Short mmCIF file of C-alpha atoms in Angstrom, two decimals:
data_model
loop_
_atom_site.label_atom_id
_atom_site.label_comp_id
_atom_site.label_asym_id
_atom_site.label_seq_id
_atom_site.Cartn_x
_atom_site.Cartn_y
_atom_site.Cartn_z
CA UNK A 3 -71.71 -67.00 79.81
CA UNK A 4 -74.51 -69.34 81.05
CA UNK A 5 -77.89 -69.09 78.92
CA UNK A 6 -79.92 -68.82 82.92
CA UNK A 7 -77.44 -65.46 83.03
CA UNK A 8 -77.93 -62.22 81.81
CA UNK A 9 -74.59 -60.26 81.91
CA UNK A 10 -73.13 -57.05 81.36
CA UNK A 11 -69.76 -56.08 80.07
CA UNK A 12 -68.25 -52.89 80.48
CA UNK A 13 -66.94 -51.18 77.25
CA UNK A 14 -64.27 -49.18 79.23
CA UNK A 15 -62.07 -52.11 79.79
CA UNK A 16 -64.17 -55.79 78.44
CA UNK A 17 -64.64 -56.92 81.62
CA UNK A 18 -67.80 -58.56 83.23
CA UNK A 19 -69.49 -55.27 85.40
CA UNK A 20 -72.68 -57.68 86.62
CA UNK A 21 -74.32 -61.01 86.29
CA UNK A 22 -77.61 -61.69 86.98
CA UNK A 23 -79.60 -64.78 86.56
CA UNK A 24 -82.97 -64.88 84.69
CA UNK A 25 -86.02 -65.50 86.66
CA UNK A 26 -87.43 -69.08 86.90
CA UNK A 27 -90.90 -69.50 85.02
CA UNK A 28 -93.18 -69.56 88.02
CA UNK A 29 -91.44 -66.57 89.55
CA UNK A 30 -92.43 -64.71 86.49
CA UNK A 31 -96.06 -65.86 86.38
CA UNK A 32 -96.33 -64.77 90.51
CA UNK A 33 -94.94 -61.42 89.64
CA UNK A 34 -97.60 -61.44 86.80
CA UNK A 35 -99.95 -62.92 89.48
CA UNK A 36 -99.07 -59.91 91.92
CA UNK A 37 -98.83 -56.86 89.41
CA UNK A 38 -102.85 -58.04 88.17
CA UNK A 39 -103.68 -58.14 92.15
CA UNK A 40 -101.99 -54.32 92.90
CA UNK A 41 -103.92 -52.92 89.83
CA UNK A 42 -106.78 -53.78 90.85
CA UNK A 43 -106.88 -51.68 93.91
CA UNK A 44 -104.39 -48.89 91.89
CA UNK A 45 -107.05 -47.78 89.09
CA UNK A 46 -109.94 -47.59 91.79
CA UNK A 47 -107.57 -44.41 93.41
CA UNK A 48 -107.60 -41.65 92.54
CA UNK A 49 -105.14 -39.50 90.02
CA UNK A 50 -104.49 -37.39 92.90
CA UNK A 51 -103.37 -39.97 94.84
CA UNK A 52 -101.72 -42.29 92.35
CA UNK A 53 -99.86 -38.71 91.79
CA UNK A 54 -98.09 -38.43 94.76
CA UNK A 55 -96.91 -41.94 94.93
CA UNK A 56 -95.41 -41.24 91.48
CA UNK A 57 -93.98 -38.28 92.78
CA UNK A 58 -92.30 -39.77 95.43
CA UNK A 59 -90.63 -42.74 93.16
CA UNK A 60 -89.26 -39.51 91.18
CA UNK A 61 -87.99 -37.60 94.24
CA UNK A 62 -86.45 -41.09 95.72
CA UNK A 63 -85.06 -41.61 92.38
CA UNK A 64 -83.47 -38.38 91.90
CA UNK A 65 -81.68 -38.76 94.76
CA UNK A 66 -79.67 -41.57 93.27
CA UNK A 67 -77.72 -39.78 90.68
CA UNK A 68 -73.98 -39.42 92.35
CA UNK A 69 -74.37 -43.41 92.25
CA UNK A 70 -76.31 -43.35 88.81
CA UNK A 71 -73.93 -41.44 86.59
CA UNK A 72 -70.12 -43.49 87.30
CA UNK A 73 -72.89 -46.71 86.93
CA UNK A 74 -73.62 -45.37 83.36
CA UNK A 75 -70.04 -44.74 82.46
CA UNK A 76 -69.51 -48.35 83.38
CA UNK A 77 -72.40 -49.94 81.85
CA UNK A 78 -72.82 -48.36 78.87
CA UNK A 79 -69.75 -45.43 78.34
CA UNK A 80 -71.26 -41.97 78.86
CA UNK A 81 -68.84 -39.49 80.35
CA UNK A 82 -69.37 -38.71 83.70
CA UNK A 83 -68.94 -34.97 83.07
CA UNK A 84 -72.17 -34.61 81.49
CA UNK A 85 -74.03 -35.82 84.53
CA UNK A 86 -76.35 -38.46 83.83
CA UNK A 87 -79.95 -38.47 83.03
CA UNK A 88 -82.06 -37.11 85.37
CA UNK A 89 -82.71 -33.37 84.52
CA UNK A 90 -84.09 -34.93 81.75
CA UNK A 91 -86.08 -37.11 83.63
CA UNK A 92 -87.59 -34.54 86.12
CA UNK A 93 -88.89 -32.89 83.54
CA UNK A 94 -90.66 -35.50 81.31
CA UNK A 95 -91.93 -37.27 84.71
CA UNK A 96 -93.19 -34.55 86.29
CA UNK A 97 -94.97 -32.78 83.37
CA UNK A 98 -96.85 -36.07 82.68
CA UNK A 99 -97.75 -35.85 86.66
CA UNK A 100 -98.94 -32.60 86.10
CA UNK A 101 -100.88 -33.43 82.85
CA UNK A 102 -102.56 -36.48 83.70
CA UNK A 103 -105.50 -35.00 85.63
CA UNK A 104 -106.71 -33.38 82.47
CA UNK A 105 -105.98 -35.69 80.11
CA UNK A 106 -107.80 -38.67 81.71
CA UNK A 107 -110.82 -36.75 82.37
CA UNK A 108 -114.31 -38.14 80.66
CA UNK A 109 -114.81 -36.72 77.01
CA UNK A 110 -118.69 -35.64 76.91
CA UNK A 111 -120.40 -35.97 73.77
CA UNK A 112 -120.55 -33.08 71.47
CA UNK A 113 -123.94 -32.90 71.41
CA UNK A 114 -125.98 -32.67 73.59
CA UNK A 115 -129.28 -34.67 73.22
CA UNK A 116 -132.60 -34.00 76.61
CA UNK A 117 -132.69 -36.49 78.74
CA UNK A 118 -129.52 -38.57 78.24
CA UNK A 119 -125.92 -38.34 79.87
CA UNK A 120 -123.56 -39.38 77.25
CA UNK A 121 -119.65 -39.05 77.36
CA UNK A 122 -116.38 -40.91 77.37
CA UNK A 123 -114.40 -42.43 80.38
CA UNK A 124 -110.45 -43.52 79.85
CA UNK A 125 -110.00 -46.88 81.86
CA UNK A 126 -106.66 -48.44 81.94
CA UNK A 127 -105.44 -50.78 79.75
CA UNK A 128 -104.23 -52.89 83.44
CA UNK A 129 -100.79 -54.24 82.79
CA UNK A 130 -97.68 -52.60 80.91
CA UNK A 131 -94.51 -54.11 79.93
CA UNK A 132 -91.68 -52.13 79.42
CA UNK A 133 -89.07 -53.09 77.23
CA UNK A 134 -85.96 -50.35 77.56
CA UNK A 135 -82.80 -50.15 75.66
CA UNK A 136 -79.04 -48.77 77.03
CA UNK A 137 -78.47 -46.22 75.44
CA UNK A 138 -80.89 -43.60 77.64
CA UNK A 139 -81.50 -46.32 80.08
CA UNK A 140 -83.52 -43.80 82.25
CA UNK A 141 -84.98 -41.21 80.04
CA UNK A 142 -86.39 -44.26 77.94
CA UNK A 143 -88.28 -46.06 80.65
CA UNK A 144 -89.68 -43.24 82.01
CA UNK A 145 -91.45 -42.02 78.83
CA UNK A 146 -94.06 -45.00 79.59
CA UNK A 147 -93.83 -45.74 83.37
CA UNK A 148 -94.96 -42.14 84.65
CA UNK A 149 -97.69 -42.08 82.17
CA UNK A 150 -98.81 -45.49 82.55
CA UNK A 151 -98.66 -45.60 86.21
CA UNK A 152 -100.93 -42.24 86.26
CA UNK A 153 -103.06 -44.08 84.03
CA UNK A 154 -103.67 -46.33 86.65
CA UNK A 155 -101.90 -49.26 85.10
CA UNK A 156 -99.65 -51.90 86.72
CA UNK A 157 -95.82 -52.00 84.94
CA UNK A 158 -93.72 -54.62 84.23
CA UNK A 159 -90.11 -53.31 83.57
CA UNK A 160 -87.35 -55.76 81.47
CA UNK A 161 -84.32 -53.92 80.75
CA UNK A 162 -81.33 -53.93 78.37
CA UNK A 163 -78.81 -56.79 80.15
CA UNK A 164 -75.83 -53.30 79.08
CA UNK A 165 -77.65 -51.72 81.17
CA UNK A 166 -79.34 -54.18 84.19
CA UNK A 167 -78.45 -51.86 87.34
CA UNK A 168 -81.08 -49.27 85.81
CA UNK A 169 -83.80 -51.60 86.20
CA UNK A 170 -82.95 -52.69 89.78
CA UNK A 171 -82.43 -48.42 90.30
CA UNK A 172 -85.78 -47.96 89.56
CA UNK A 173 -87.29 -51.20 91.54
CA UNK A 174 -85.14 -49.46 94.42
CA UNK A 175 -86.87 -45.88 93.98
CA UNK A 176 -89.99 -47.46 93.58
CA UNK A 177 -89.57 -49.22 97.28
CA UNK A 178 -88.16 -46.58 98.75
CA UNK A 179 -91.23 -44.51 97.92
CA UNK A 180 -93.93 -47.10 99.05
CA UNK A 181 -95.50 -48.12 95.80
CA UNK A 182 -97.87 -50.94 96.64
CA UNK A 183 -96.13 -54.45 96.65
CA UNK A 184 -96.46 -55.63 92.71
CA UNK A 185 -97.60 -52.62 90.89
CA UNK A 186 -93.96 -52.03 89.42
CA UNK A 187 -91.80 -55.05 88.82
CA UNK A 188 -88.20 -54.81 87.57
CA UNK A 189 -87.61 -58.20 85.53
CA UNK A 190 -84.76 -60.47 84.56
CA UNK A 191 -85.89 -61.85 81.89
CA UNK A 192 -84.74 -63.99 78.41
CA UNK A 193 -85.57 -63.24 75.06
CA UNK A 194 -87.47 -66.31 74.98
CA UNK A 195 -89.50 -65.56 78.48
CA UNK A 196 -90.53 -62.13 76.73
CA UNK A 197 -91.66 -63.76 73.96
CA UNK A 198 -93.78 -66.52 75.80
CA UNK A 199 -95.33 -63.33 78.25
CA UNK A 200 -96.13 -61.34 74.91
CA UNK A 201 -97.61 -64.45 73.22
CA UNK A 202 -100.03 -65.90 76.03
CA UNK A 203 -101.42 -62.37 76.66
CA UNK A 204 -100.52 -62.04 79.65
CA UNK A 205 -99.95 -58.55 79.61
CA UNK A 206 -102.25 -55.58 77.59
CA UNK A 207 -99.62 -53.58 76.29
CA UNK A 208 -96.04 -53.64 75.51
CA UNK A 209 -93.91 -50.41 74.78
CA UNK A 210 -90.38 -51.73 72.90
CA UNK A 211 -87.49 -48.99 72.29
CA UNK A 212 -84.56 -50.98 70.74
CA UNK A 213 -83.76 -51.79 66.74
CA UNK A 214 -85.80 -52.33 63.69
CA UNK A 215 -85.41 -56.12 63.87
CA UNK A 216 -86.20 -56.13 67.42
CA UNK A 217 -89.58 -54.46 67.14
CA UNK A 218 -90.63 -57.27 63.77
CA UNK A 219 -89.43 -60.04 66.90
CA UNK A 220 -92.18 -58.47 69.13
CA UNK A 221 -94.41 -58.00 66.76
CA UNK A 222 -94.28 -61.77 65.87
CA UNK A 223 -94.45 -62.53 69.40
CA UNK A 224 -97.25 -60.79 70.37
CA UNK A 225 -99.13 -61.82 67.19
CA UNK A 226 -102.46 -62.93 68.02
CA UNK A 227 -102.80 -62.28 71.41
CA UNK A 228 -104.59 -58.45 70.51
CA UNK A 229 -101.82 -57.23 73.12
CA UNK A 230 -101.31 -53.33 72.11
CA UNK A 231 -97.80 -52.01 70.94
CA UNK A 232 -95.84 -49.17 71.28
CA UNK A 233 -92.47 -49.29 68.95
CA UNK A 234 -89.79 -46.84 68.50
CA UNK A 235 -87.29 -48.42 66.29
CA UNK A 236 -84.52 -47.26 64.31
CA UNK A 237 -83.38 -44.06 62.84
CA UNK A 238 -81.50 -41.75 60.25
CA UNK A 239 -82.52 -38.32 61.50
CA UNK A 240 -81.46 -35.98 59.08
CA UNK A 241 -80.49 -32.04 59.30
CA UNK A 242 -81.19 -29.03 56.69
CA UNK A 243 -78.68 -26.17 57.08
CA UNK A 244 -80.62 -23.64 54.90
CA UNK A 245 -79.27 -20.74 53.06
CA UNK A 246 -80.39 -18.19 55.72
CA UNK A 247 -79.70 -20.12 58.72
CA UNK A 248 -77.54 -18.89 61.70
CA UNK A 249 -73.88 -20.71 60.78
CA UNK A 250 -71.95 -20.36 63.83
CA UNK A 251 -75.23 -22.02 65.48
CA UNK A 252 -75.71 -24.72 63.48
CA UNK A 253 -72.56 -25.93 63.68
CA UNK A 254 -72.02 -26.16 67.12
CA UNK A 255 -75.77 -27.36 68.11
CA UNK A 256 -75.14 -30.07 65.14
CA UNK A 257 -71.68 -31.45 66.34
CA UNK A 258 -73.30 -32.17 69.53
CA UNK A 259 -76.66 -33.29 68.03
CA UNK A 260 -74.53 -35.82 65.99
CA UNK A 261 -71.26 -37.38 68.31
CA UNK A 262 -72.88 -36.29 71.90
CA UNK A 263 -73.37 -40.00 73.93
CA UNK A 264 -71.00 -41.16 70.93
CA UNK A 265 -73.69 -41.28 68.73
CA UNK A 266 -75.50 -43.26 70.75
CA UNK A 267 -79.15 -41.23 70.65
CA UNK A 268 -83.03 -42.54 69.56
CA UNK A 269 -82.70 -39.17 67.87
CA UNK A 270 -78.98 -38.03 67.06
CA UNK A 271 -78.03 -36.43 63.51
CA UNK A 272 -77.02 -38.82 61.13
CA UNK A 273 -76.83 -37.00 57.72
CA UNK A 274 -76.71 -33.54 57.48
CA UNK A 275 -77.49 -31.65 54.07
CA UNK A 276 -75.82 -27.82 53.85
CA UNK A 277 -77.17 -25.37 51.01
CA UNK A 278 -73.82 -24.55 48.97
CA UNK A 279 -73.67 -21.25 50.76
CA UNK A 280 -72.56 -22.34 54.00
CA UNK A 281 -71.20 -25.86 52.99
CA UNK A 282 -67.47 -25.05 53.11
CA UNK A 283 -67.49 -22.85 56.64
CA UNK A 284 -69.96 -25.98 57.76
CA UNK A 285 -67.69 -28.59 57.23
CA UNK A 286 -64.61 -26.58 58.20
CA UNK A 287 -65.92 -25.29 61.87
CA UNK A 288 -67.54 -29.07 62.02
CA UNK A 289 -64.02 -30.68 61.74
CA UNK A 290 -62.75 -28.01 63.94
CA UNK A 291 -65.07 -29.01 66.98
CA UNK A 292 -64.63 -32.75 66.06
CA UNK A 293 -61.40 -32.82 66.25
CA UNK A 294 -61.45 -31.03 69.95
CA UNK A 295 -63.17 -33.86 70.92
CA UNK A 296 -61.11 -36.07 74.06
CA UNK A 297 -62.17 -39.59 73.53
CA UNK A 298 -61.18 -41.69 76.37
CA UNK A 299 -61.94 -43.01 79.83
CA UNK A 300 -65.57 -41.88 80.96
CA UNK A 301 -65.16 -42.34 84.22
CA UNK A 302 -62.15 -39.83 83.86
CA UNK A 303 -63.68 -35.40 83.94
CA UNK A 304 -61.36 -34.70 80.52
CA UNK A 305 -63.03 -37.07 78.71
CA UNK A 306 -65.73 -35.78 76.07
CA UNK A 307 -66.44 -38.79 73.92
CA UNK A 308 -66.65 -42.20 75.48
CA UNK A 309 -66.61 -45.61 74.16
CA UNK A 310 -69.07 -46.97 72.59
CA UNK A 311 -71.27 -49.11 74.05
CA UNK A 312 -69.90 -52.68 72.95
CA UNK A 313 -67.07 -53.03 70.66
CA UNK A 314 -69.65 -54.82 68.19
CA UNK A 315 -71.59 -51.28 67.40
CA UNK A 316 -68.06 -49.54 67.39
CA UNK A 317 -67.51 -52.29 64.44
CA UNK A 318 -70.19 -51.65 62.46
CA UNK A 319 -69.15 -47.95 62.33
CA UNK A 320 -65.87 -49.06 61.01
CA UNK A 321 -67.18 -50.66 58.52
CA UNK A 322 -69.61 -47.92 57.39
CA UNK A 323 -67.00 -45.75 57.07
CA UNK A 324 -64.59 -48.02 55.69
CA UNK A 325 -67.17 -48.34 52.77
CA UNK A 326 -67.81 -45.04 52.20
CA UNK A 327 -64.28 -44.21 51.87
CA UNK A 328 -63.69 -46.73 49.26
CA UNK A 329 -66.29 -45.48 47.78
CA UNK A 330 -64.79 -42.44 47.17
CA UNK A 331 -66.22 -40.22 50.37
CA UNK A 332 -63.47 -37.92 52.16
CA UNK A 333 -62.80 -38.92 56.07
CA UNK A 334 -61.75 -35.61 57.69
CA UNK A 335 -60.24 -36.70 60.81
CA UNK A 336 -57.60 -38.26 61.50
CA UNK A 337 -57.78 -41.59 63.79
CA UNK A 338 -54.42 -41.28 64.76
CA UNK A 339 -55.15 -38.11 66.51
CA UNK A 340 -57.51 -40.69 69.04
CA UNK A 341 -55.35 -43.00 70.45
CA UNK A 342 -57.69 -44.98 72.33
CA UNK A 343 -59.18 -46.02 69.45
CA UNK A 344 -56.68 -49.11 68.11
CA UNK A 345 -59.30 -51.15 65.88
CA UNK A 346 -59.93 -53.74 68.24
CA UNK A 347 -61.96 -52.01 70.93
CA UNK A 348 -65.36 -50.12 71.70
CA UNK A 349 -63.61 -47.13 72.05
CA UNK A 350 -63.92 -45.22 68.37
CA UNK A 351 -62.59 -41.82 67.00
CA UNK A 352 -65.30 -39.81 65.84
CA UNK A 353 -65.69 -39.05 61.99
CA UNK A 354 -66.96 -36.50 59.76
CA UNK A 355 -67.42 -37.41 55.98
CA UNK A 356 -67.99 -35.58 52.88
CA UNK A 357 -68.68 -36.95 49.23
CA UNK A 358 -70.86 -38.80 50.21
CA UNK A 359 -74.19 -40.22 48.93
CA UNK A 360 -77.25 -42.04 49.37
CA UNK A 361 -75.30 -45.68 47.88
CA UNK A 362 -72.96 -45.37 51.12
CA UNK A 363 -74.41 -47.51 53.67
CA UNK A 364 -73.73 -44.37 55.71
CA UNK A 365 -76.14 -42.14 54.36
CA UNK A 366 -78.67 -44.82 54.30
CA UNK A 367 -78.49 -47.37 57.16
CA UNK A 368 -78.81 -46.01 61.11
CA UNK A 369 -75.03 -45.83 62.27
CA UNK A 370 -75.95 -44.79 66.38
CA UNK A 371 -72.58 -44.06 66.56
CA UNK A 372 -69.76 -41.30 66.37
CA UNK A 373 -69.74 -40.48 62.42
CA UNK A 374 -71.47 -38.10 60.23
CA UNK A 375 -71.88 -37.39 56.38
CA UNK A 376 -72.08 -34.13 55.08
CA UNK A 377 -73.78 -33.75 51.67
CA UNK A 378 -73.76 -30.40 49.45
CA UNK A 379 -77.67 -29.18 48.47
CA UNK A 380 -78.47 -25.99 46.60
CA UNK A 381 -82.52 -26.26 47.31
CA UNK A 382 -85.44 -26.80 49.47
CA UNK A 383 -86.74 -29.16 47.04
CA UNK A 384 -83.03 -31.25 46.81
CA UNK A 385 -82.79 -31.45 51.02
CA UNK A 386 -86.04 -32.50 51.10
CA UNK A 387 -85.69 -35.56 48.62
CA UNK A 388 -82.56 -36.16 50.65
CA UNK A 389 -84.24 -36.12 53.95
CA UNK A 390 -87.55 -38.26 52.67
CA UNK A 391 -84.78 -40.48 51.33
CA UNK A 392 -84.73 -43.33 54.40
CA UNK A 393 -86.69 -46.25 55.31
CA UNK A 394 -86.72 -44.56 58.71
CA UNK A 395 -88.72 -41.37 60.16
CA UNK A 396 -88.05 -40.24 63.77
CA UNK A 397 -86.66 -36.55 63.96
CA UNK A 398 -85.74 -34.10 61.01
CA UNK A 399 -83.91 -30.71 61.75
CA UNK A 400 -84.06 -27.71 59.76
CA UNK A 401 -81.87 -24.50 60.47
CA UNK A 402 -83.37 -21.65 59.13
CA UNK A 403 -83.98 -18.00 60.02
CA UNK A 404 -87.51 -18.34 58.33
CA UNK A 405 -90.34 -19.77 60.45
CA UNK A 406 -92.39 -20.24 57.90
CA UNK A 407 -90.31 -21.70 55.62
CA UNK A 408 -89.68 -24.40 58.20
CA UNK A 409 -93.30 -25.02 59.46
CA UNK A 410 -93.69 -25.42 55.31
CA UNK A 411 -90.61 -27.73 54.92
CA UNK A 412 -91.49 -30.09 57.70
CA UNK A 413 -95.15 -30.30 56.22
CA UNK A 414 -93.44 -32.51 53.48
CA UNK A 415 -91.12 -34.17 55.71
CA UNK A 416 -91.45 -38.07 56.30
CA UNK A 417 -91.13 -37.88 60.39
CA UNK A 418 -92.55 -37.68 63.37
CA UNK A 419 -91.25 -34.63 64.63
CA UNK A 420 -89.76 -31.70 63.04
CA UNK A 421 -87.36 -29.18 65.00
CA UNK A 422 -86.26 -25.52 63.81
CA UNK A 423 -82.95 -24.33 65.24
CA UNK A 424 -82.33 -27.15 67.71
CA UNK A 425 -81.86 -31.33 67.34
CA UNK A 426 -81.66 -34.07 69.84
CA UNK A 427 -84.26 -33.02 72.42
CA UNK A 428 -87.56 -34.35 73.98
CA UNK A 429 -90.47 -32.03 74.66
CA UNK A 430 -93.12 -33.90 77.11
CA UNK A 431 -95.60 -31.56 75.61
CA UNK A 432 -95.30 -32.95 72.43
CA UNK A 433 -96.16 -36.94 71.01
CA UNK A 434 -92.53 -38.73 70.74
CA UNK A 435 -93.50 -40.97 67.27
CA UNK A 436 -92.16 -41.91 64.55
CA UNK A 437 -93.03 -42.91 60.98
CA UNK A 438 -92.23 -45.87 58.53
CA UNK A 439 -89.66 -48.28 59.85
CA UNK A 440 -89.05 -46.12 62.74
CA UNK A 441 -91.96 -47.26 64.37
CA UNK A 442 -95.83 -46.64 65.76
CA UNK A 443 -97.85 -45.48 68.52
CA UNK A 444 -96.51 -42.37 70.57
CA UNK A 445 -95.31 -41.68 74.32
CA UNK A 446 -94.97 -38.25 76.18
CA UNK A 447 -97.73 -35.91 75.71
CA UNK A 448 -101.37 -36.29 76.72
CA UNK A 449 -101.25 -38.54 73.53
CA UNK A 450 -99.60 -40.97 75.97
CA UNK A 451 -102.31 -41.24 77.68
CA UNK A 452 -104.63 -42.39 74.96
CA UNK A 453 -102.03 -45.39 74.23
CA UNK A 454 -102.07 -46.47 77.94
CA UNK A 455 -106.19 -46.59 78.90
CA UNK A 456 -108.63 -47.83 76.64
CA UNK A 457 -112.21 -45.79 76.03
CA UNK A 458 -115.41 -47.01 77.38
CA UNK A 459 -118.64 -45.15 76.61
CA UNK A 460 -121.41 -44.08 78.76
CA UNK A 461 -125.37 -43.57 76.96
CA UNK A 462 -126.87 -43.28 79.78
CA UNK A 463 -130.83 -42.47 79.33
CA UNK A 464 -133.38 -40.71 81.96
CA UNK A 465 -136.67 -42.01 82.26
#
């Protein structure tokens, strides 16, 4: 591969899917150049307006999808039977449409005080840059480029070189609905050019999904240049299977929570701790439904658990497990029973482990992949200690017939959100942050909002 080339190769078989080559240096600064020109006529329209432009991207966008989901198979190894990403992305996109109105309206002062007009207008921060990972190539990018475009904000979009035809999909929606020449701007971009944009200030803020050492490499880049960051980094989310939670429901919404996308979710179950109740019917109906599992081809309709996204992740997995086993953990399934998975490729039987502990690499480091370890608690107080037990703090789930004993529980948990019942899901009502190595700022919500404009204060006095 060239270094001027950014290039994708499809886990299904290793071969090259696309090639693209990176953008010269002065075609960069004149997209730069054009996205500062479009915002300056974008933020002086109205959120009405700006509203149904967005709208229209969306509706072009969605109409994409038969051509969108055998591109993700190929890119990055979802199954084509679970069609894609855009429910998902209907949803978040057009409840930040529908939000944006109200959240950008001005704040007035609490008080009031005769003869003055005091309040708080949201202004835009005026250029975004986008920087979206694989494995949700779609639901990813659009957490920040509804909300920033509503926020009347130019974007700048560099995505993952797994997953490069996402970027050009949106740049094609984005025509297609008449966005004004330069406001969006799909980039193909370096590591190095994204570190010379983030360290000249040339944009005002950056939103990064990707890994822990990924979001230190923008930090350093952007160090200096008072450029704003949004980082959602790595992961361990763990699960609490209480004493009085629904079995039969928590094992099947958990399976999928932990091996659906093989792994491969910001969000996914990592660890999951089961009060000594349930822990024997846990692990036996989660082997069951593991084991059912048809791990193969995802461009093929039988297939339930693709490859993984490039056979280096699949690796890593291996090794995880490999350690925990010697270790002394218990693997449950057998690989044999996966014959696409021979050792050498991306494609990787899934894996559910028990006696395990917080020295396996498995229970401590993020895995993003098919494999889970199950660990035997007989308290609140023990699954929480195991849960606050991680450098990382996305998502925690806790299964539990007890409202408030959850609400209670996830008061103490390190994370940024807690879920009752249910794992692996985005609400666009609700701030998408994490905590600790997992990262800062937060996208969806009317928080979003905040992240993407910057305050400026009105004290204005009658005389």
């Amino acid at each position: 591969m060239a270094d001027t080339d950014i290039v994708c190769i499809s886990p299904i078989d290793g071969r090259e899917l696309v090639r693209r080559p990176i953008m010269s240096e002065a075609a960069i600064d004149a997209a730069i150049g054009a996205a500062r020109e479009a915002q300056r006529a974008w933020r002086n329209t109205s959120v009405a307006e700006r509203a149904g432009k967005v709208a229209a991207f969306l509706d072009a966008l969605l109409t994409m999808n038969q051509e969108v989901v055998p591109e993700l198979a190929q890119q990055m190894g979802r199954p084509v039977r679970y069609g894609g990403e855009f429910r998902g992305v209907e949803e978040r996109a057009r409840y930040m449409i529908s939000i944006a109105e109200k959240s950008l309206q001005p704040i007035p002062a609490d008080d009031e005080k005769p003869g003055f007009r005091r309040m708080i207008k949201r202004e835009p921060v005026g250029l975004v840059l986008v920087i979206a990972p694989w494995n949700y190539p779609y639901l990813t990018a659009i957490n920040t480029i509804v909300p920033a475009l509503m926020a009347g904000n130019a974007v700048l979009l560099k995505h993952a070189s797994q997953t490069v035809l996402a970027g050009e999909r949106f740049q094609m929606a984005m025509d297609r609905a008449g966005m004004p020449r330069g406001l969006f701007q799909n980039l193909h971009l370096s590591h190095d050019q994204t570190s010379r944009i983030l360290g000249s200030g040339l944009v005002d803020h950056c939103n990064f999904t990707g890994s822990v050492s990924g979001g230190r490499s923008i930090e350093r880049a952007a160090a200096g240049s008072f450029t704003s960051l949004g980082l959602e980094l790595g992961g361990k989310d763990p699960a609490y299977v209480r004493e009085d939670a629904d079995i039969d429901h928590a094992i099947e919404n958990l399976v999928d929570g932990a091996f659906f996308n093989s792994g491969q979710c910001c969000c996914g179950i990592e660890r999951i701790y089961v009060h000594e109740k349930h822990y024997d019917r846990f692990v036996e109906g989660a082997v069951d439904l593991v084991n059912a599992y048809v791990l193969g081809n995802p461009l093929d309709e039988s297939t339930t658990l693709g490859p993984m996204a490039h056979k280096r992740f699949a690796d890593l997995v291996r090794q995880q497990n490999a350690e925990a086993v010697a270790k002394g953990a218990t693997a449950h399934i057998n690989r044999k029973k996966f014959t696409a998975d021979d050792g050498n490729t991306a494609y990787l039987a899934p894996q559910v482990l028990t006696n395990v502990d917080h020295t396996m690499s498995v229970m401590r480091d993020e895995s993003f992949g098919p494999t889970v370890g199950i660990m035997k608690v007989r308290s609140d107080e023990e699954a929480i200690r195991l849960m606050n037990d991680s450098p990382y703090g996305l998502s925690a789930a806790i299964w539990t017939s007890d409202l408030g004993a959850a609400e209670a529980i996830g008061e103490r948990l390190e994370t940024g959100t807690v879920f009752m019942n249910r794992c692996d899901y985005l609400d666009p009502a609700l701030a998408w942050t994490g905590v600790k190595e997992t990262g800062r700022g937060a996208s969806l919500s009317r928080l979003a909002y905040e992240s993407l404009s910057r305050p400026k204060s009105y004290h204005l006095r009658q005389i």
